[in-house]
């Protein structure tokens, strides 16, 4: 076949987090001794009330098409959640159930972007954001948030990045990969710029419940923000539902309508059963989530102390999510026992996977080659093993 495939699609990169997770799972299935802190996937089972809600849905024959935007009862429950947790007022027609938060990000960008539009993305960023922007014909504009500012951008930085072509900012709070959490005041300052500059805000809040210091605020709560914000959330992380693929967009009514149209043509709707499972999650109370929060806080502290010891330099404790973004650039230029030079985060992670059977994600995937990302949404034993392997790998490098 000589006819060209879609250049737009060929020009985007594959997801490295997904690739590493797939590779690690394949190696484990082949009987290889691999410890994976690659993907951010909670190790706990999906809570029983959620599984029961899904089984009931199947047994009650709720197995047919739903509306493209999702089941009304589920969207009402999402509105209640947004009011209760975030003080946000939404009507059910502003909620679109999606196949996971990633799909909700795609929907939001697809509703907003015209060719050549700029989307501001604070860096380090989640691997998927720039690729989706590019795929839809937009241009990602990165605003660098350095380790010295706790990986957070300032309102002044945002203001300086806005141009005539800026359509939106895409913010992830708490942040994957850095674990940074913006305070209420920091968000208020960003919101002021967003409103003044009259741009949209896509706020991915999928790690909302994993905030270890202070409280979570949605950027959509500030004056002038509800009419320009698309809030994204999902159940994969908060309710251990990665494989169920269920999340949502909450958007101003005209945007919600467009997203409903996109979904009606592209996927029709997320699985009926997963929607009922999400309803179970929304109705079951916060007990399970709180238990997970406590477990992740302990794991975070363990990882921070181990990483600080192994790297010989204090690593700051991330305030949220379940990732540790650790600086490893001081090992670049060193040689592996096999004699190859580690020249960046991709080499570094490749070396750890090949020699130690440890899967972590290179910072290069997130726009910061000086760091590597550990997911600590894994059992205590897995984390202990991972740290042993990490240390062994580091000790194996030489001048
Ligand atoms: N969001 C998770 C991660 O960053 C899962 C994989 C993905 O979708 O990127 O590891």
Tab-separated table of C-alpha atoms and ligand atoms in Angstrom:
chain	number	residue	atom	x	y	z
A	1	UNK	CA	0.000	0.000	0.000
A	2	UNK	CA	1.505	3.329	-1.012
A	3	UNK	CA	-1.146	5.787	0.128
A	4	UNK	CA	0.000	7.813	3.113
A	5	UNK	CA	-1.499	7.405	6.557
A	6	UNK	CA	-2.641	10.414	8.576
A	7	UNK	CA	0.391	12.680	9.009
A	8	UNK	CA	-1.339	14.422	11.893
A	9	UNK	CA	-1.523	11.118	13.717
A	10	UNK	CA	1.933	9.946	12.653
A	11	UNK	CA	3.386	13.163	14.061
A	12	UNK	CA	2.299	12.546	17.623
A	13	UNK	CA	4.321	10.462	20.058
A	14	UNK	CA	2.980	7.298	21.670
A	15	UNK	CA	2.292	7.518	25.414
A	16	UNK	CA	5.457	6.516	27.271
A	17	UNK	CA	3.625	5.855	30.553
A	18	UNK	CA	1.327	3.444	28.757
A	19	UNK	CA	4.226	1.900	26.802
A	20	UNK	CA	6.252	1.277	29.969
A	21	UNK	CA	3.252	-0.150	31.810
A	22	UNK	CA	2.461	-2.448	28.883
A	23	UNK	CA	6.081	-3.587	28.584
A	24	UNK	CA	6.419	-4.226	32.339
A	25	UNK	CA	3.163	-6.206	32.439
A	26	UNK	CA	4.257	-8.222	29.398
A	27	UNK	CA	7.660	-8.989	30.968
A	28	UNK	CA	5.937	-10.106	34.188
A	29	UNK	CA	3.554	-12.315	32.172
A	30	UNK	CA	6.613	-13.881	30.510
A	31	UNK	CA	7.910	-14.804	33.957
A	32	UNK	CA	10.567	-12.053	34.168
A	33	UNK	CA	11.388	-10.572	37.540
A	34	UNK	CA	10.159	-7.000	37.074
A	35	UNK	CA	9.091	-4.499	39.719
A	36	UNK	CA	6.971	-1.791	38.180
A	37	UNK	CA	6.468	1.703	39.519
A	38	UNK	CA	5.660	2.768	35.975
A	39	UNK	CA	1.998	3.607	35.580
A	40	UNK	CA	0.008	5.414	38.227
A	41	UNK	CA	-2.311	2.540	38.979
A	42	UNK	CA	-3.483	1.972	42.564
A	43	UNK	CA	-2.726	-1.556	43.751
A	44	UNK	CA	-5.942	-1.830	45.807
A	45	UNK	CA	-8.935	-3.715	44.410
A	46	UNK	CA	-11.992	-1.764	43.240
A	47	UNK	CA	-14.118	-1.381	46.427
A	48	UNK	CA	-16.928	-3.922	46.830
A	49	UNK	CA	-19.889	-1.486	46.683
A	50	UNK	CA	-18.674	-0.442	43.239
A	51	UNK	CA	-18.276	-4.006	42.016
A	52	UNK	CA	-21.726	-4.801	43.409
A	53	UNK	CA	-23.251	-1.807	41.633
A	54	UNK	CA	-21.763	-3.048	38.347
A	55	UNK	CA	-22.921	-6.649	38.888
A	56	UNK	CA	-26.422	-5.407	39.729
A	57	UNK	CA	-26.470	-3.293	36.594
A	58	UNK	CA	-25.565	-6.326	34.490
A	59	UNK	CA	-28.115	-8.554	36.218
A	60	UNK	CA	-30.824	-5.920	35.919
A	61	UNK	CA	-30.214	-5.759	32.178
A	62	UNK	CA	-28.717	-2.278	32.148
A	63	UNK	CA	-26.655	-3.349	29.200
A	64	UNK	CA	-28.041	-1.227	26.406
A	65	UNK	CA	-27.075	2.133	24.911
A	66	UNK	CA	-27.273	5.182	27.126
A	67	UNK	CA	-27.484	8.818	26.035
A	68	UNK	CA	-24.161	9.974	24.514
A	69	UNK	CA	-23.541	12.233	27.514
A	70	UNK	CA	-24.308	9.431	29.968
A	71	UNK	CA	-27.071	8.341	32.334
A	72	UNK	CA	-29.011	11.193	33.943
A	73	UNK	CA	-28.944	9.647	37.426
A	74	UNK	CA	-25.142	9.348	37.260
A	75	UNK	CA	-24.717	12.907	35.987
A	76	UNK	CA	-26.941	14.150	38.822
A	77	UNK	CA	-24.703	12.339	41.297
A	78	UNK	CA	-21.655	13.994	39.709
A	79	UNK	CA	-23.326	17.409	40.189
A	80	UNK	CA	-23.885	16.568	43.872
A	81	UNK	CA	-20.217	15.617	44.213
A	82	UNK	CA	-19.025	18.833	42.545
A	83	UNK	CA	-21.218	20.856	44.897
A	84	UNK	CA	-20.233	18.927	48.026
A	85	UNK	CA	-16.475	18.698	47.432
A	86	UNK	CA	-15.734	21.742	45.313
A	87	UNK	CA	-18.550	24.229	45.923
A	88	UNK	CA	-19.274	24.186	42.176
A	89	UNK	CA	-22.796	24.567	40.787
A	90	UNK	CA	-23.477	22.368	37.798
A	91	UNK	CA	-26.679	21.131	36.185
A	92	UNK	CA	-26.779	17.567	34.792
A	93	UNK	CA	-26.779	18.872	31.194
A	94	UNK	CA	-23.307	20.268	31.871
A	95	UNK	CA	-21.857	16.855	32.711
A	96	UNK	CA	-20.614	14.362	30.125
A	97	UNK	CA	-19.593	10.900	31.279
A	98	UNK	CA	-16.446	9.753	29.447
A	99	UNK	CA	-14.267	6.669	29.061
A	100	UNK	CA	-11.812	7.821	31.721
A	101	UNK	CA	-10.309	11.237	32.447
A	102	UNK	CA	-7.933	10.935	29.462
A	103	UNK	CA	-10.954	10.798	27.179
A	104	UNK	CA	-12.404	13.805	29.014
A	105	UNK	CA	-9.198	15.758	28.257
A	106	UNK	CA	-9.490	14.800	24.609
A	107	UNK	CA	-13.138	15.938	24.539
A	108	UNK	CA	-12.325	19.286	26.130
A	109	UNK	CA	-9.507	20.010	23.696
A	110	UNK	CA	-11.563	18.825	20.729
A	111	UNK	CA	-14.339	21.234	21.718
A	112	UNK	CA	-11.975	24.225	21.960
A	113	UNK	CA	-9.115	23.972	19.479
A	114	UNK	CA	-8.970	25.484	16.015
A	115	UNK	CA	-5.860	24.943	13.854
A	116	UNK	CA	-2.980	27.044	15.160
A	117	UNK	CA	-4.536	27.750	18.552
A	118	UNK	CA	-2.096	27.799	21.425
A	119	UNK	CA	-2.718	25.861	24.606
A	120	UNK	CA	-0.573	26.778	27.593
A	121	UNK	CA	0.710	23.742	29.477
A	122	UNK	CA	2.725	24.145	32.686
A	123	UNK	CA	5.788	21.873	32.511
A	124	UNK	CA	6.521	19.258	33.789
A	125	UNK	CA	3.239	18.020	32.347
A	126	UNK	CA	1.411	14.759	31.972
A	127	UNK	CA	2.724	13.036	28.852
A	128	UNK	CA	-0.627	13.014	27.043
A	129	UNK	CA	-1.458	16.738	27.074
A	130	UNK	CA	0.863	18.104	24.365
A	131	UNK	CA	0.271	15.161	22.053
A	132	UNK	CA	-3.506	15.624	22.156
A	133	UNK	CA	-3.127	19.358	21.533
A	134	UNK	CA	-0.912	18.650	18.507
A	135	UNK	CA	-3.207	15.914	17.262
A	136	UNK	CA	-6.101	18.372	17.205
A	137	UNK	CA	-4.077	20.926	15.228
A	138	UNK	CA	-3.169	23.151	18.165
A	139	UNK	CA	0.230	24.243	19.453
A	140	UNK	CA	1.340	23.397	22.987
A	141	UNK	CA	3.095	26.318	24.696
A	142	UNK	CA	5.079	25.185	27.701
A	143	UNK	CA	5.587	27.326	30.770
A	144	UNK	CA	8.449	25.896	32.784
A	145	UNK	CA	7.797	25.340	36.474
A	146	UNK	CA	11.161	24.635	38.048
A	147	UNK	CA	11.979	22.454	41.024
A	148	UNK	CA	12.949	25.678	42.890
A	149	UNK	CA	9.303	26.827	42.703
A	150	UNK	CA	7.995	23.431	43.756
A	151	UNK	CA	7.193	22.736	40.083
A	152	UNK	CA	4.429	25.355	40.040
A	153	UNK	CA	4.035	28.240	37.595
A	154	UNK	CA	3.295	31.768	38.767
A	155	UNK	CA	0.573	34.138	37.593
A	156	UNK	CA	3.300	36.378	36.099
A	157	UNK	CA	4.640	33.463	34.052
A	158	UNK	CA	1.150	32.685	32.814
A	159	UNK	CA	0.511	36.296	31.890
A	160	UNK	CA	3.755	36.465	29.918
A	161	UNK	CA	2.846	33.320	27.966
A	162	UNK	CA	-0.572	34.479	26.753
A	163	UNK	CA	-0.712	35.678	23.132
A	164	UNK	CA	-3.457	36.538	20.650
A	165	UNK	CA	-3.550	32.863	19.705
A	166	UNK	CA	-3.929	31.477	23.209
A	167	UNK	CA	-7.131	29.493	23.530
A	168	UNK	CA	-6.703	27.858	26.910
A	169	UNK	CA	-4.497	26.778	29.756
A	170	UNK	CA	-4.465	23.096	30.647
A	171	UNK	CA	-3.673	22.644	34.302
A	172	UNK	CA	-3.292	19.450	36.304
A	173	UNK	CA	-3.763	19.982	40.012
A	174	UNK	CA	-2.526	17.941	41.915
A	175	UNK	CA	0.106	17.394	39.266
A	176	UNK	CA	1.233	14.231	37.565
A	177	UNK	CA	4.298	13.794	37.495
A	178	UNK	CA	5.484	16.223	40.194
A	179	UNK	CA	2.877	15.794	42.926
A	180	UNK	CA	2.689	19.586	43.318
A	181	UNK	CA	-0.525	21.105	44.604
A	182	UNK	CA	-1.444	24.749	44.026
A	183	UNK	CA	-2.702	26.605	47.091
A	184	UNK	CA	-5.966	28.523	47.031
A	185	UNK	CA	-4.084	31.830	46.772
A	186	UNK	CA	-1.900	30.606	43.923
A	187	UNK	CA	-4.986	29.420	42.053
A	188	UNK	CA	-6.777	32.722	42.687
A	189	UNK	CA	-3.822	34.561	41.122
A	190	UNK	CA	-3.826	32.269	38.077
A	191	UNK	CA	-7.616	32.588	37.759
A	192	UNK	CA	-7.320	36.381	37.752
A	193	UNK	CA	-5.005	36.237	34.739
A	194	UNK	CA	-7.220	33.666	32.991
A	195	UNK	CA	-10.277	35.890	33.400
A	196	UNK	CA	-8.433	39.104	32.478
A	197	UNK	CA	-6.932	37.530	29.364
A	198	UNK	CA	-10.266	35.926	28.504
A	199	UNK	CA	-8.973	32.407	27.850
A	200	UNK	CA	-10.429	29.009	28.716
A	201	UNK	CA	-9.169	26.777	31.492
A	202	UNK	CA	-9.127	22.996	31.358
A	203	UNK	CA	-8.574	21.736	34.885
A	204	UNK	CA	-7.685	18.057	35.265
A	205	UNK	CA	-8.479	17.251	38.898
A	206	UNK	CA	-8.170	13.469	38.788
A	207	UNK	CA	-5.828	13.422	41.842
A	208	UNK	CA	-8.115	15.688	43.859
A	209	UNK	CA	-8.450	13.317	46.805
A	210	UNK	CA	-4.707	12.770	47.116
A	211	UNK	CA	-3.620	15.940	48.850
A	212	UNK	CA	-1.403	15.366	51.876
A	213	UNK	CA	-0.671	18.920	53.021
A	214	UNK	CA	-3.525	21.403	53.112
A	215	UNK	CA	-6.788	21.265	51.202
A	216	UNK	CA	-7.752	20.922	47.560
A	217	UNK	CA	-9.325	23.848	45.711
A	218	UNK	CA	-10.754	23.692	42.209
A	219	UNK	CA	-9.618	26.610	40.051
A	220	UNK	CA	-13.149	26.682	38.620
A	221	UNK	CA	-14.513	28.095	41.889
A	222	UNK	CA	-13.238	31.663	41.422
A	223	UNK	CA	-15.267	34.530	40.046
A	224	UNK	CA	-15.470	34.504	36.274
A	225	UNK	CA	-14.138	30.948	36.070
A	226	UNK	CA	-17.212	28.689	35.844
A	227	UNK	CA	-18.138	30.064	32.405
A	228	UNK	CA	-14.630	29.458	31.036
A	229	UNK	CA	-13.607	26.239	32.794
A	230	UNK	CA	-13.861	22.607	31.856
A	231	UNK	CA	-13.347	20.525	34.959
A	232	UNK	CA	-12.138	16.977	34.420
A	233	UNK	CA	-12.236	14.162	36.888
A	234	UNK	CA	-12.456	10.385	36.955
A	235	UNK	CA	-12.658	7.300	39.113
A	236	UNK	CA	-9.513	5.429	38.029
A	237	UNK	CA	-7.273	6.781	40.758
A	238	UNK	CA	-9.704	7.747	43.529
A	239	UNK	CA	-11.682	4.497	43.431
A	240	UNK	CA	-9.124	2.054	41.981
A	241	UNK	CA	-11.065	1.784	38.734
A	242	UNK	CA	-8.307	2.122	36.131
A	243	UNK	CA	-9.608	-0.654	33.889
A	244	UNK	CA	-13.237	0.443	34.088
A	245	UNK	CA	-12.500	3.582	32.041
A	246	UNK	CA	-14.899	6.067	33.546
A	247	UNK	CA	-14.570	9.810	34.113
A	248	UNK	CA	-16.310	13.039	33.154
A	249	UNK	CA	-16.185	16.564	31.791
A	250	UNK	CA	-18.050	19.330	33.620
A	251	UNK	CA	-18.385	22.279	31.265
A	252	UNK	CA	-20.343	25.434	30.516
A	253	UNK	CA	-23.585	24.438	28.756
A	254	UNK	CA	-22.564	25.426	25.172
A	255	UNK	CA	-19.300	23.484	25.471
A	256	UNK	CA	-21.052	20.520	27.084
A	257	UNK	CA	-23.382	20.429	24.088
A	258	UNK	CA	-20.450	20.281	21.675
A	259	UNK	CA	-18.769	17.556	23.706
A	260	UNK	CA	-22.029	15.589	23.629
A	261	UNK	CA	-22.048	15.924	19.861
A	262	UNK	CA	-18.420	14.730	19.591
A	263	UNK	CA	-19.176	11.773	21.802
A	264	UNK	CA	-22.353	10.898	19.910
A	265	UNK	CA	-20.258	10.518	16.772
A	266	UNK	CA	-17.037	9.107	18.199
A	267	UNK	CA	-17.861	6.622	20.959
A	268	UNK	CA	-21.595	7.039	21.650
A	269	UNK	CA	-20.983	6.819	25.423
A	270	UNK	CA	-18.801	5.106	28.014
A	271	UNK	CA	-19.903	1.616	29.059
A	272	UNK	CA	-23.338	1.578	30.661
A	273	UNK	CA	-22.018	-0.799	33.336
A	274	UNK	CA	-19.034	1.424	34.164
A	275	UNK	CA	-21.443	4.339	34.569
A	276	UNK	CA	-23.461	2.397	37.147
A	277	UNK	CA	-20.209	1.430	38.843
A	278	UNK	CA	-19.328	5.141	39.024
A	279	UNK	CA	-22.732	5.779	40.594
A	280	UNK	CA	-21.858	3.167	43.201
A	281	UNK	CA	-18.578	5.025	43.824
A	282	UNK	CA	-20.352	8.362	44.189
A	283	UNK	CA	-22.863	6.896	46.642
A	284	UNK	CA	-20.579	4.818	48.837
A	285	UNK	CA	-19.083	7.523	51.032
A	286	UNK	CA	-15.454	8.459	51.466
A	287	UNK	CA	-14.277	5.748	53.876
A	288	UNK	CA	-12.354	3.680	51.310
A	289	UNK	CA	-10.815	6.749	49.712
A	290	UNK	CA	-9.655	7.982	53.111
A	291	UNK	CA	-8.012	4.623	53.827
A	292	UNK	CA	-6.154	4.894	50.534
A	293	UNK	CA	-5.111	8.456	51.260
A	294	UNK	CA	-3.576	7.312	54.552
A	295	UNK	CA	-1.759	4.423	52.838
A	296	UNK	CA	-0.403	6.694	50.101
A	297	UNK	CA	0.785	9.276	52.615
A	298	UNK	CA	2.827	6.576	54.385
A	299	UNK	CA	4.172	5.335	51.083
A	300	UNK	CA	5.074	8.835	50.009
A	301	UNK	CA	7.046	9.369	53.207
A	302	UNK	CA	8.826	6.050	52.709
A	303	UNK	CA	9.745	6.890	49.107
A	304	UNK	CA	10.914	10.394	50.004
A	305	UNK	CA	13.186	9.109	52.749
A	306	UNK	CA	14.560	6.290	50.590
A	307	UNK	CA	15.123	8.514	47.568
A	308	UNK	CA	16.839	11.157	49.704
A	309	UNK	CA	19.134	8.536	51.220
A	310	UNK	CA	19.942	6.782	47.929
A	311	UNK	CA	20.469	9.997	45.969
A	312	UNK	CA	22.413	11.572	48.843
A	313	UNK	CA	20.388	14.765	48.618
A	314	UNK	CA	17.093	15.785	50.239
A	315	UNK	CA	14.127	15.168	47.951
A	316	UNK	CA	11.118	17.362	48.810
A	317	UNK	CA	7.916	15.547	49.775
A	318	UNK	CA	5.287	16.054	47.067
A	319	UNK	CA	2.087	17.572	48.479
A	320	UNK	CA	-0.254	15.422	46.399
A	321	UNK	CA	-0.989	12.731	43.763
A	322	UNK	CA	1.043	9.508	44.120
A	323	UNK	CA	4.233	10.226	42.240
A	324	UNK	CA	7.751	11.109	43.250
A	325	UNK	CA	9.626	13.128	40.640
A	326	UNK	CA	13.225	12.711	41.675
A	327	UNK	CA	16.248	14.548	40.251
A	328	UNK	CA	18.844	12.143	38.842
A	329	UNK	CA	20.782	14.350	36.402
A	330	UNK	CA	23.934	14.012	38.484
A	331	UNK	CA	24.260	10.449	37.141
A	332	UNK	CA	24.188	11.547	33.523
A	333	UNK	CA	27.561	11.079	31.872
A	334	UNK	CA	28.351	8.044	34.083
A	335	UNK	CA	28.904	4.571	32.708
A	336	UNK	CA	26.922	1.383	33.281
A	337	UNK	CA	28.774	-1.870	34.131
A	338	UNK	CA	28.342	-2.781	30.439
A	339	UNK	CA	30.265	0.355	29.499
A	340	UNK	CA	27.471	2.426	27.951
A	341	UNK	CA	27.095	6.061	28.982
A	342	UNK	CA	23.875	7.199	30.619
A	343	UNK	CA	23.127	10.390	28.763
A	344	UNK	CA	19.643	11.256	30.006
A	345	UNK	CA	16.497	10.058	31.759
A	346	UNK	CA	15.573	7.611	28.978
A	347	UNK	CA	18.982	5.862	29.174
A	348	UNK	CA	18.770	5.938	32.959
A	349	UNK	CA	15.376	4.177	33.034
A	350	UNK	CA	16.393	1.732	30.305
A	351	UNK	CA	19.464	0.796	32.345
A	352	UNK	CA	17.356	0.215	35.484
A	353	UNK	CA	14.839	-1.917	33.606
A	354	UNK	CA	17.467	-3.997	31.805
A	355	UNK	CA	19.840	-4.579	34.725
A	356	UNK	CA	17.586	-4.387	37.797
A	357	UNK	CA	14.146	-5.229	36.454
A	358	UNK	CA	12.847	-1.887	37.760
A	359	UNK	CA	10.311	0.012	35.639
A	360	UNK	CA	10.027	3.768	36.242
A	361	UNK	CA	9.244	6.577	33.814
A	362	UNK	CA	11.862	8.967	32.359
A	363	UNK	CA	11.291	12.642	33.083
A	364	UNK	CA	11.760	13.295	29.349
A	365	UNK	CA	8.210	11.976	28.867
A	366	UNK	CA	6.965	14.840	31.034
A	367	UNK	CA	9.135	17.614	29.603
A	368	UNK	CA	11.903	17.465	32.229
A	369	UNK	CA	14.861	15.251	31.402
A	370	UNK	CA	16.598	15.888	34.746
A	371	UNK	CA	14.151	13.740	36.726
A	372	UNK	CA	12.536	10.296	36.783
A	373	UNK	CA	9.035	9.452	38.011
A	374	UNK	CA	8.214	6.778	40.563
A	375	UNK	CA	4.558	5.874	41.100
A	376	UNK	CA	4.076	4.944	44.749
A	377	UNK	CA	0.549	3.610	44.195
A	378	UNK	CA	2.073	0.195	44.832
A	379	UNK	CA	2.230	-2.130	47.845
A	380	UNK	CA	4.763	-1.543	50.664
A	381	UNK	CA	6.650	-4.702	49.617
A	382	UNK	CA	6.823	-3.570	45.995
A	383	UNK	CA	8.102	-0.163	47.045
A	384	UNK	CA	10.771	-1.684	49.313
A	385	UNK	CA	11.914	-3.983	46.506
A	386	UNK	CA	11.906	-1.099	44.019
A	387	UNK	CA	14.098	1.020	46.299
A	388	UNK	CA	16.580	-1.852	46.749
A	389	UNK	CA	16.825	-2.196	42.988
A	390	UNK	CA	17.104	1.536	42.480
A	391	UNK	CA	19.978	1.694	44.959
A	392	UNK	CA	21.736	-1.274	43.360
A	393	UNK	CA	21.365	0.370	39.966
A	394	UNK	CA	22.777	3.670	41.204
A	395	UNK	CA	25.715	1.914	42.889
A	396	UNK	CA	26.477	0.131	39.607
A	397	UNK	CA	27.131	3.410	37.763
A	398	UNK	CA	30.716	4.673	37.606
A	399	UNK	CA	32.809	7.505	36.138
B	1	LIG	N1	-2.190	8.372	34.195
B	1	LIG	C1	-1.361	7.268	34.555
B	1	LIG	C2	0.103	7.617	34.477
B	1	LIG	O1	0.480	8.721	34.218
B	1	LIG	C3	-1.710	6.026	33.755
B	1	LIG	C4	-1.092	5.887	32.410
B	1	LIG	C5	-1.475	7.012	31.487
B	1	LIG	O2	-2.615	7.045	31.085
B	1	LIG	O3	-0.627	7.856	31.264
B	1	LIG	O4	0.893	6.759	34.736
